[in-house]
């Protein structure tokens, strides 16, 4: 997927591009119009194995930043929008 200037879109590789095409998104403009949350929901409907990183990647693509650079508040907001509850990590035993 490329943007209007012909550049590759951050976070969207060949697999992500195919997934997005399957839900009717082939341009950054179409992704922006749909929004990251709705695109994620549609991807998740098609394949329940799609994980939360896909949502971060979509949001990062719209913001032109690597998904791992999304601030914690942005991730929490996305979690709320899609009803995601991160699993609590077990505490490590001190040795």
mmCIF file of N, CA, C and O in Angstrom:
data_model
loop_
_atom_site.group_PDB
_atom_site.id
_atom_site.type_symbol
_atom_site.label_atom_id
_atom_site.label_comp_id
_atom_site.label_asym_id
_atom_site.label_seq_id
_atom_site.Cartn_x
_atom_site.Cartn_y
_atom_site.Cartn_z
ATOM 1 N N UNK A 1 0.867 -1.170 0.000
ATOM 2 C CA UNK A 1 0.000 0.000 0.000
ATOM 3 C C UNK A 1 0.907 1.223 0.000
ATOM 4 O O UNK A 1 1.889 1.276 0.721
ATOM 5 N N UNK A 2 0.550 2.210 -0.813
ATOM 6 C CA UNK A 2 1.341 3.439 -0.877
ATOM 7 C C UNK A 2 0.449 4.641 -0.604
ATOM 8 O O UNK A 2 -0.765 4.576 -0.760
ATOM 9 N N UNK A 3 1.077 5.723 -0.174
ATOM 10 C CA UNK A 3 0.307 6.936 0.080
ATOM 11 C C UNK A 3 0.254 7.794 -1.180
ATOM 12 O O UNK A 3 0.709 7.383 -2.250
ATOM 13 N N UNK A 4 -0.294 8.995 -1.059
ATOM 14 C CA UNK A 4 -0.461 9.868 -2.226
ATOM 15 C C UNK A 4 0.857 10.256 -2.872
ATOM 16 O O UNK A 4 0.916 10.523 -4.056
ATOM 17 N N UNK A 5 1.931 10.294 -2.076
ATOM 18 C CA UNK A 5 3.231 10.672 -2.615
ATOM 19 C C UNK A 5 4.013 9.471 -3.154
ATOM 20 O O UNK A 5 5.157 9.607 -3.540
ATOM 21 N N UNK A 6 3.400 8.302 -3.146
ATOM 22 C CA UNK A 6 4.042 7.113 -3.686
ATOM 23 C C UNK A 6 4.963 6.410 -2.698
ATOM 24 O O UNK A 6 5.730 5.542 -3.091
ATOM 25 N N UNK A 7 4.892 6.769 -1.418
ATOM 26 C CA UNK A 7 5.730 6.133 -0.395
ATOM 27 C C UNK A 7 4.990 4.951 0.214
ATOM 28 O O UNK A 7 3.765 4.954 0.307
ATOM 29 N N UNK A 8 5.767 3.982 0.657
ATOM 30 C CA UNK A 8 5.171 2.862 1.392
ATOM 31 C C UNK A 8 4.593 3.382 2.695
ATOM 32 O O UNK A 8 5.131 4.300 3.297
ATOM 33 N N UNK A 9 3.517 2.764 3.130
ATOM 34 C CA UNK A 9 2.867 3.168 4.371
ATOM 35 C C UNK A 9 3.476 2.384 5.521
ATOM 36 O O UNK A 9 3.575 1.154 5.456
ATOM 37 N N UNK A 10 3.851 3.114 6.536
ATOM 38 C CA UNK A 10 4.475 2.512 7.711
ATOM 39 C C UNK A 10 3.541 1.467 8.339
ATOM 40 O O UNK A 10 2.336 1.670 8.392
ATOM 41 N N UNK A 11 4.113 0.365 8.772
ATOM 42 C CA UNK A 11 3.428 -0.724 9.486
ATOM 43 C C UNK A 11 2.604 -1.656 8.595
ATOM 44 O O UNK A 11 2.049 -2.623 9.101
ATOM 45 N N UNK A 12 2.459 -1.342 7.330
ATOM 46 C CA UNK A 12 1.614 -2.160 6.450
ATOM 47 C C UNK A 12 2.505 -2.872 5.435
ATOM 48 O O UNK A 12 2.978 -2.279 4.478
ATOM 49 N N UNK A 13 2.733 -4.155 5.688
ATOM 50 C CA UNK A 13 3.531 -4.966 4.769
ATOM 51 C C UNK A 13 2.625 -5.688 3.778
ATOM 52 O O UNK A 13 1.426 -5.397 3.665
ATOM 53 N N UNK A 14 3.203 -6.651 3.093
ATOM 54 C CA UNK A 14 2.456 -7.377 2.059
ATOM 55 C C UNK A 14 1.249 -8.122 2.637
ATOM 56 O O UNK A 14 0.166 -8.102 2.047
ATOM 57 N N UNK A 15 1.415 -8.749 3.788
ATOM 58 C CA UNK A 15 0.301 -9.493 4.387
ATOM 59 C C UNK A 15 -0.797 -8.528 4.821
ATOM 60 O O UNK A 15 -1.978 -8.736 4.527
ATOM 61 N N UNK A 16 -0.408 -7.465 5.509
ATOM 62 C CA UNK A 16 -1.391 -6.471 5.935
ATOM 63 C C UNK A 16 -2.115 -5.846 4.762
ATOM 64 O O UNK A 16 -3.319 -5.580 4.821
ATOM 65 N N UNK A 17 -1.387 -5.640 3.689
ATOM 66 C CA UNK A 17 -1.991 -5.070 2.484
ATOM 67 C C UNK A 17 -3.066 -6.001 1.927
ATOM 68 O O UNK A 17 -4.151 -5.555 1.553
ATOM 69 N N UNK A 18 -2.792 -7.294 1.913
ATOM 70 C CA UNK A 18 -3.784 -8.277 1.435
ATOM 71 C C UNK A 18 -4.991 -8.304 2.363
ATOM 72 O O UNK A 18 -6.140 -8.350 1.911
ATOM 73 N N UNK A 19 -4.734 -8.297 3.677
ATOM 74 C CA UNK A 19 -5.847 -8.297 4.634
ATOM 75 C C UNK A 19 -6.732 -7.083 4.428
ATOM 76 O O UNK A 19 -7.959 -7.196 4.415
ATOM 77 N N UNK A 20 -6.107 -5.929 4.268
ATOM 78 C CA UNK A 20 -6.887 -4.702 4.081
ATOM 79 C C UNK A 20 -7.663 -4.739 2.767
ATOM 80 O O UNK A 20 -8.817 -4.317 2.712
ATOM 81 N N UNK A 21 -7.042 -5.249 1.720
ATOM 82 C CA UNK A 21 -7.741 -5.353 0.432
ATOM 83 C C UNK A 21 -8.979 -6.242 0.572
ATOM 84 O O UNK A 21 -10.020 -5.963 -0.043
ATOM 85 N N UNK A 22 -8.879 -7.273 1.409
ATOM 86 C CA UNK A 22 -10.021 -8.178 1.629
ATOM 87 C C UNK A 22 -11.208 -7.468 2.272
ATOM 88 O O UNK A 22 -12.343 -7.939 2.159
ATOM 89 N N UNK A 23 -10.951 -6.359 2.961
ATOM 90 C CA UNK A 23 -12.066 -5.596 3.566
ATOM 91 C C UNK A 23 -12.337 -4.308 2.791
ATOM 92 O O UNK A 23 -13.033 -3.430 3.282
ATOM 93 N N UNK A 24 -11.769 -4.211 1.584
ATOM 94 C CA UNK A 24 -12.070 -3.088 0.706
ATOM 95 C C UNK A 24 -11.205 -1.854 0.901
ATOM 96 O O UNK A 24 -11.560 -0.777 0.411
ATOM 97 N N UNK A 25 -10.065 -2.005 1.566
ATOM 98 C CA UNK A 25 -9.170 -0.863 1.800
ATOM 99 C C UNK A 25 -7.905 -1.066 0.978
ATOM 100 O O UNK A 25 -7.159 -2.025 1.208
ATOM 101 N N UNK A 26 -7.683 -0.169 0.024
ATOM 102 C CA UNK A 26 -6.487 -0.295 -0.822
ATOM 103 C C UNK A 26 -5.619 0.956 -0.816
ATOM 104 O O UNK A 26 -4.559 0.964 -1.421
ATOM 105 N N UNK A 27 -6.073 2.004 -0.132
ATOM 106 C CA UNK A 27 -5.285 3.233 -0.066
ATOM 107 C C UNK A 27 -5.301 3.778 1.363
ATOM 108 O O UNK A 27 -6.189 3.446 2.158
ATOM 109 N N UNK A 28 -4.342 4.616 1.636
ATOM 110 C CA UNK A 28 -4.303 5.266 2.942
ATOM 111 C C UNK A 28 -5.537 6.133 3.150
ATOM 112 O O UNK A 28 -6.095 6.179 4.245
ATOM 113 N N UNK A 29 -5.987 6.757 2.104
ATOM 114 C CA UNK A 29 -7.200 7.578 2.188
ATOM 115 C C UNK A 29 -8.408 6.739 2.603
ATOM 116 O O UNK A 29 -9.218 7.156 3.432
ATOM 117 N N UNK A 30 -8.528 5.548 2.022
ATOM 118 C CA UNK A 30 -9.640 4.655 2.392
ATOM 119 C C UNK A 30 -9.519 4.197 3.841
ATOM 120 O O UNK A 30 -10.526 4.116 4.552
ATOM 121 N N UNK A 31 -8.292 3.933 4.275
ATOM 122 C CA UNK A 31 -8.090 3.544 5.670
ATOM 123 C C UNK A 31 -8.460 4.697 6.594
ATOM 124 O O UNK A 31 -9.143 4.495 7.597
ATOM 125 N N UNK A 32 -8.057 5.898 6.244
ATOM 126 C CA UNK A 32 -8.383 7.066 7.062
ATOM 127 C C UNK A 32 -9.896 7.269 7.135
ATOM 128 O O UNK A 32 -10.441 7.585 8.194
ATOM 129 N N UNK A 33 -10.573 7.079 6.013
ATOM 130 C CA UNK A 33 -12.035 7.260 5.985
ATOM 131 C C UNK A 33 -12.726 6.216 6.859
ATOM 132 O O UNK A 33 -13.711 6.521 7.543
ATOM 133 N N UNK A 34 -12.212 4.995 6.853
ATOM 134 C CA UNK A 34 -12.809 3.926 7.642
ATOM 135 C C UNK A 34 -12.410 4.058 9.112
ATOM 136 O O UNK A 34 -13.220 3.787 9.999
ATOM 137 N N UNK A 35 -11.189 4.450 9.345
ATOM 138 C CA UNK A 35 -10.665 4.539 10.704
ATOM 139 C C UNK A 35 -10.022 3.234 11.131
ATOM 140 O O UNK A 35 -10.418 2.156 10.678
ATOM 141 N N UNK A 36 -9.039 3.340 11.992
ATOM 142 C CA UNK A 36 -8.298 2.149 12.419
ATOM 143 C C UNK A 36 -9.175 1.177 13.193
ATOM 144 O O UNK A 36 -9.059 -0.043 13.026
ATOM 145 N N UNK A 37 -10.062 1.690 14.014
ATOM 146 C CA UNK A 37 -10.898 0.816 14.848
ATOM 147 C C UNK A 37 -11.856 -0.008 13.988
ATOM 148 O O UNK A 37 -11.964 -1.223 14.150
ATOM 149 N N UNK A 38 -12.532 0.639 13.060
ATOM 150 C CA UNK A 38 -13.467 -0.100 12.196
ATOM 151 C C UNK A 38 -12.719 -1.086 11.306
ATOM 152 O O UNK A 38 -13.181 -2.223 11.106
ATOM 153 N N UNK A 39 -11.570 -0.690 10.784
ATOM 154 C CA UNK A 39 -10.780 -1.605 9.959
ATOM 155 C C UNK A 39 -10.363 -2.822 10.788
ATOM 156 O O UNK A 39 -10.463 -3.966 10.326
ATOM 157 N N UNK A 40 -9.926 -2.589 12.017
ATOM 158 C CA UNK A 40 -9.544 -3.686 12.906
ATOM 159 C C UNK A 40 -10.736 -4.608 13.165
ATOM 160 O O UNK A 40 -10.603 -5.831 13.110
ATOM 161 N N UNK A 41 -11.883 -4.032 13.450
ATOM 162 C CA UNK A 41 -13.080 -4.858 13.699
ATOM 163 C C UNK A 41 -13.400 -5.742 12.493
ATOM 164 O O UNK A 41 -13.747 -6.916 12.649
ATOM 165 N N UNK A 42 -13.300 -5.165 11.311
ATOM 166 C CA UNK A 42 -13.591 -5.949 10.104
ATOM 167 C C UNK A 42 -12.567 -7.043 9.887
ATOM 168 O O UNK A 42 -12.909 -8.160 9.481
ATOM 169 N N UNK A 43 -11.302 -6.727 10.141
ATOM 170 C CA UNK A 43 -10.254 -7.744 10.020
ATOM 171 C C UNK A 43 -10.484 -8.870 11.028
ATOM 172 O O UNK A 43 -10.362 -10.046 10.699
ATOM 173 N N UNK A 44 -10.828 -8.497 12.246
ATOM 174 C CA UNK A 44 -11.068 -9.468 13.314
ATOM 175 C C UNK A 44 -12.288 -10.336 13.003
ATOM 176 O O UNK A 44 -12.285 -11.534 13.289
ATOM 177 N N UNK A 45 -13.303 -9.733 12.379
ATOM 178 C CA UNK A 45 -14.479 -10.509 11.965
ATOM 179 C C UNK A 45 -14.107 -11.563 10.931
ATOM 180 O O UNK A 45 -14.634 -12.673 10.947
ATOM 181 N N UNK A 46 -13.213 -11.211 10.026
ATOM 182 C CA UNK A 46 -12.789 -12.147 8.983
ATOM 183 C C UNK A 46 -11.873 -13.221 9.531
ATOM 184 O O UNK A 46 -11.894 -14.359 9.072
ATOM 185 N N UNK A 47 -11.030 -12.833 10.494
ATOM 186 C CA UNK A 47 -10.072 -13.780 11.064
ATOM 187 C C UNK A 47 -9.887 -13.481 12.549
ATOM 188 O O UNK A 47 -9.163 -12.553 12.907
ATOM 189 N N UNK A 48 -10.519 -14.257 13.401
ATOM 190 C CA UNK A 48 -10.427 -14.016 14.849
ATOM 191 C C UNK A 48 -9.006 -14.067 15.408
ATOM 192 O O UNK A 48 -8.762 -13.616 16.512
ATOM 193 N N UNK A 49 -8.058 -14.618 14.648
ATOM 194 C CA UNK A 49 -6.665 -14.677 15.111
ATOM 195 C C UNK A 49 -5.954 -13.330 15.009
ATOM 196 O O UNK A 49 -4.859 -13.175 15.545
ATOM 197 N N UNK A 50 -6.554 -12.366 14.320
ATOM 198 C CA UNK A 50 -5.949 -11.033 14.226
ATOM 199 C C UNK A 50 -5.814 -10.490 15.641
ATOM 200 O O UNK A 50 -6.771 -10.510 16.414
ATOM 201 N N UNK A 51 -4.608 -10.021 15.989
ATOM 202 C CA UNK A 51 -4.398 -9.580 17.362
ATOM 203 C C UNK A 51 -4.342 -8.059 17.484
ATOM 204 O O UNK A 51 -4.422 -7.331 16.494
ATOM 205 N N UNK A 52 -4.183 -7.602 18.689
ATOM 206 C CA UNK A 52 -4.236 -6.175 18.996
ATOM 207 C C UNK A 52 -3.120 -5.394 18.310
ATOM 208 O O UNK A 52 -3.274 -4.196 18.041
ATOM 209 N N UNK A 53 -2.021 -6.056 17.988
ATOM 210 C CA UNK A 53 -0.926 -5.377 17.296
ATOM 211 C C UNK A 53 -1.400 -4.865 15.939
ATOM 212 O O UNK A 53 -0.953 -3.815 15.479
ATOM 213 N N UNK A 54 -2.326 -5.556 15.316
ATOM 214 C CA UNK A 54 -2.877 -5.089 14.040
ATOM 215 C C UNK A 54 -3.551 -3.734 14.217
ATOM 216 O O UNK A 54 -3.413 -2.852 13.371
ATOM 217 N N UNK A 55 -4.277 -3.571 15.313
ATOM 218 C CA UNK A 55 -4.915 -2.279 15.585
ATOM 219 C C UNK A 55 -3.869 -1.193 15.775
ATOM 220 O O UNK A 55 -3.991 -0.100 15.235
ATOM 221 N N UNK A 56 -2.823 -1.505 16.541
ATOM 222 C CA UNK A 56 -1.751 -0.523 16.740
ATOM 223 C C UNK A 56 -1.101 -0.160 15.402
ATOM 224 O O UNK A 56 -0.794 1.005 15.144
ATOM 225 N N UNK A 57 -0.894 -1.163 14.557
ATOM 226 C CA UNK A 57 -0.267 -0.923 13.258
ATOM 227 C C UNK A 57 -1.133 -0.020 12.382
ATOM 228 O O UNK A 57 -0.629 0.883 11.714
ATOM 229 N N UNK A 58 -2.434 -0.258 12.394
ATOM 230 C CA UNK A 58 -3.345 0.572 11.601
ATOM 231 C C UNK A 58 -3.344 2.010 12.100
ATOM 232 O O UNK A 58 -3.272 2.958 11.313
ATOM 233 N N UNK A 59 -3.422 2.178 13.411
ATOM 234 C CA UNK A 59 -3.406 3.526 13.987
ATOM 235 C C UNK A 59 -2.072 4.211 13.700
ATOM 236 O O UNK A 59 -2.028 5.383 13.329
ATOM 237 N N UNK A 60 -0.987 3.462 13.848
ATOM 238 C CA UNK A 60 0.334 4.007 13.535
ATOM 239 C C UNK A 60 0.460 4.400 12.075
ATOM 240 O O UNK A 60 1.073 5.423 11.748
ATOM 241 N N UNK A 61 -0.122 3.621 11.191
ATOM 242 C CA UNK A 61 -0.088 3.957 9.763
ATOM 243 C C UNK A 61 -0.773 5.302 9.521
ATOM 244 O O UNK A 61 -0.273 6.140 8.764
ATOM 245 N N UNK A 62 -1.899 5.505 10.184
ATOM 246 C CA UNK A 62 -2.623 6.772 10.017
ATOM 247 C C UNK A 62 -1.843 7.946 10.598
ATOM 248 O O UNK A 62 -1.941 9.073 10.100
ATOM 249 N N UNK A 63 -1.068 7.685 11.634
ATOM 250 C CA UNK A 63 -0.288 8.751 12.284
ATOM 251 C C UNK A 63 1.143 8.839 11.753
ATOM 252 O O UNK A 63 1.920 9.674 12.212
ATOM 253 N N UNK A 64 1.494 7.968 10.816
ATOM 254 C CA UNK A 64 2.834 7.888 10.239
ATOM 255 C C UNK A 64 3.892 7.688 11.323
ATOM 256 O O UNK A 64 4.886 8.402 11.400
ATOM 257 N N UNK A 65 3.621 6.706 12.189
ATOM 258 C CA UNK A 65 4.599 6.346 13.216
ATOM 259 C C UNK A 65 4.605 4.838 13.400
ATOM 260 O O UNK A 65 3.612 4.168 13.101
ATOM 261 N N UNK A 66 5.719 4.314 13.858
ATOM 262 C CA UNK A 66 5.802 2.882 14.136
ATOM 263 C C UNK A 66 4.798 2.551 15.233
ATOM 264 O O UNK A 66 4.630 3.318 16.181
ATOM 265 N N UNK A 67 4.150 1.411 15.119
ATOM 266 C CA UNK A 67 3.090 1.050 16.064
ATOM 267 C C UNK A 67 3.591 1.002 17.498
ATOM 268 O O UNK A 67 2.857 1.306 18.423
ATOM 269 N N UNK A 68 4.849 0.652 17.689
ATOM 270 C CA UNK A 68 5.370 0.552 19.041
ATOM 271 C C UNK A 68 5.650 1.921 19.668
ATOM 272 O O UNK A 68 5.909 2.012 20.856
ATOM 273 N N UNK A 69 5.581 2.974 18.865
ATOM 274 C CA UNK A 69 5.783 4.335 19.370
ATOM 275 C C UNK A 69 4.478 4.987 19.833
ATOM 276 O O UNK A 69 4.502 6.099 20.352
ATOM 277 N N UNK A 70 3.357 4.295 19.632
ATOM 278 C CA UNK A 70 2.088 4.852 20.109
ATOM 279 C C UNK A 70 2.166 5.025 21.626
ATOM 280 O O UNK A 70 2.585 4.111 22.329
ATOM 281 N N UNK A 71 1.779 6.185 22.123
ATOM 282 C CA UNK A 71 1.820 6.383 23.571
ATOM 283 C C UNK A 71 0.852 5.432 24.291
ATOM 284 O O UNK A 71 -0.167 5.026 23.727
ATOM 285 N N UNK A 72 1.171 5.080 25.530
ATOM 286 C CA UNK A 72 0.290 4.180 26.291
ATOM 287 C C UNK A 72 -1.150 4.676 26.351
ATOM 288 O O UNK A 72 -2.079 3.867 26.277
ATOM 289 N N UNK A 73 -1.346 5.990 26.450
ATOM 290 C CA UNK A 73 -2.711 6.525 26.507
ATOM 291 C C UNK A 73 -3.470 6.234 25.213
ATOM 292 O O UNK A 73 -4.668 5.960 25.236
ATOM 293 N N UNK A 74 -2.776 6.319 24.088
ATOM 294 C CA UNK A 74 -3.418 6.027 22.799
ATOM 295 C C UNK A 74 -3.807 4.556 22.726
ATOM 296 O O UNK A 74 -4.903 4.213 22.272
ATOM 297 N N UNK A 75 -2.919 3.685 23.198
ATOM 298 C CA UNK A 75 -3.222 2.253 23.189
ATOM 299 C C UNK A 75 -4.411 1.955 24.105
ATOM 300 O O UNK A 75 -5.299 1.185 23.742
ATOM 301 N N UNK A 76 -4.433 2.585 25.270
ATOM 302 C CA UNK A 76 -5.548 2.375 26.197
ATOM 303 C C UNK A 76 -6.867 2.845 25.585
ATOM 304 O O UNK A 76 -7.900 2.190 25.740
ATOM 305 N N UNK A 77 -6.831 3.968 24.898
ATOM 306 C CA UNK A 77 -8.032 4.478 24.243
ATOM 307 C C UNK A 77 -8.525 3.498 23.171
ATOM 308 O O UNK A 77 -9.717 3.230 23.062
ATOM 309 N N UNK A 78 -7.579 2.970 22.392
ATOM 310 C CA UNK A 78 -7.939 1.975 21.375
ATOM 311 C C UNK A 78 -8.523 0.725 22.031
ATOM 312 O O UNK A 78 -9.508 0.166 21.541
ATOM 313 N N UNK A 79 -7.929 0.310 23.149
ATOM 314 C CA UNK A 79 -8.446 -0.865 23.874
ATOM 315 C C UNK A 79 -9.906 -0.654 24.244
ATOM 316 O O UNK A 79 -10.738 -1.549 24.061
ATOM 317 N N UNK A 80 -10.198 0.525 24.771
ATOM 318 C CA UNK A 80 -11.573 0.828 25.182
ATOM 319 C C UNK A 80 -12.526 0.792 23.992
ATOM 320 O O UNK A 80 -13.638 0.278 24.092
ATOM 321 N N UNK A 81 -12.080 1.354 22.871
ATOM 322 C CA UNK A 81 -12.954 1.404 21.693
ATOM 323 C C UNK A 81 -13.315 0.030 21.155
ATOM 324 O O UNK A 81 -14.400 -0.150 20.612
ATOM 325 N N UNK A 82 -12.395 -0.921 21.285
ATOM 326 C CA UNK A 82 -12.678 -2.260 20.750
ATOM 327 C C UNK A 82 -13.020 -3.274 21.834
ATOM 328 O O UNK A 82 -13.257 -4.449 21.542
ATOM 329 N N UNK A 83 -13.039 -2.842 23.093
ATOM 330 C CA UNK A 83 -13.380 -3.747 24.182
ATOM 331 C C UNK A 83 -12.301 -4.759 24.496
ATOM 332 O O UNK A 83 -12.587 -5.875 24.934
ATOM 333 N N UNK A 84 -11.062 -4.380 24.309
ATOM 334 C CA UNK A 84 -9.928 -5.273 24.562
ATOM 335 C C UNK A 84 -9.473 -5.131 26.004
ATOM 336 O O UNK A 84 -9.337 -4.025 26.513
ATOM 337 N N UNK A 85 -9.231 -6.259 26.637
ATOM 338 C CA UNK A 85 -8.697 -6.278 28.003
ATOM 339 C C UNK A 85 -7.401 -7.076 27.976
ATOM 340 O O UNK A 85 -7.442 -8.305 27.784
ATOM 341 N N UNK A 86 -6.269 -6.403 28.152
ATOM 342 C CA UNK A 86 -4.998 -7.148 28.159
ATOM 343 C C UNK A 86 -4.982 -8.179 29.284
ATOM 344 O O UNK A 86 -5.515 -7.934 30.361
ATOM 345 N N UNK A 87 -4.389 -9.306 28.988
ATOM 346 C CA UNK A 87 -4.259 -10.337 30.016
ATOM 347 C C UNK A 87 -3.195 -9.894 31.011
ATOM 348 O O UNK A 87 -2.153 -9.364 30.635
ATOM 349 N N UNK A 88 -3.470 -10.123 32.273
ATOM 350 C CA UNK A 88 -2.487 -9.807 33.301
ATOM 351 C C UNK A 88 -1.323 -10.771 33.176
ATOM 352 O O UNK A 88 -1.512 -11.982 33.005
ATOM 353 N N UNK A 89 -0.142 -10.217 33.233
ATOM 354 C CA UNK A 89 1.038 -11.070 33.175
ATOM 355 C C UNK A 89 1.324 -11.623 34.561
ATOM 356 O O UNK A 89 1.245 -10.900 35.538
ATOM 357 N N UNK A 90 1.670 -12.891 34.617
ATOM 358 C CA UNK A 90 1.992 -13.466 35.931
ATOM 359 C C UNK A 90 3.244 -12.807 36.489
ATOM 360 O O UNK A 90 4.167 -12.465 35.749
ATOM 361 N N UNK A 91 3.252 -12.612 37.791
ATOM 362 C CA UNK A 91 4.415 -12.019 38.438
ATOM 363 C C UNK A 91 5.542 -13.033 38.456
ATOM 364 O O UNK A 91 5.324 -14.224 38.682
ATOM 365 N N UNK A 92 6.729 -12.522 38.215
ATOM 366 C CA UNK A 92 7.902 -13.393 38.253
ATOM 367 C C UNK A 92 8.335 -13.601 39.689
ATOM 368 O O UNK A 92 8.286 -12.672 40.497
ATOM 369 N N UNK A 93 8.777 -14.782 39.942
ATOM 370 C CA UNK A 93 9.284 -15.091 41.265
ATOM 371 C C UNK A 93 10.715 -14.561 41.368
ATOM 372 O O UNK A 93 11.517 -14.718 40.445
ATOM 373 N N UNK A 94 10.988 -13.932 42.479
ATOM 374 C CA UNK A 94 12.348 -13.454 42.717
ATOM 375 C C UNK A 94 13.187 -14.631 43.187
ATOM 376 O O UNK A 94 12.745 -15.450 43.986
ATOM 377 N N UNK A 95 14.379 -14.699 42.634
ATOM 378 C CA UNK A 95 15.257 -15.804 43.042
ATOM 379 C C UNK A 95 16.440 -15.310 43.808
ATOM 380 O O UNK A 95 16.799 -14.222 43.863
#
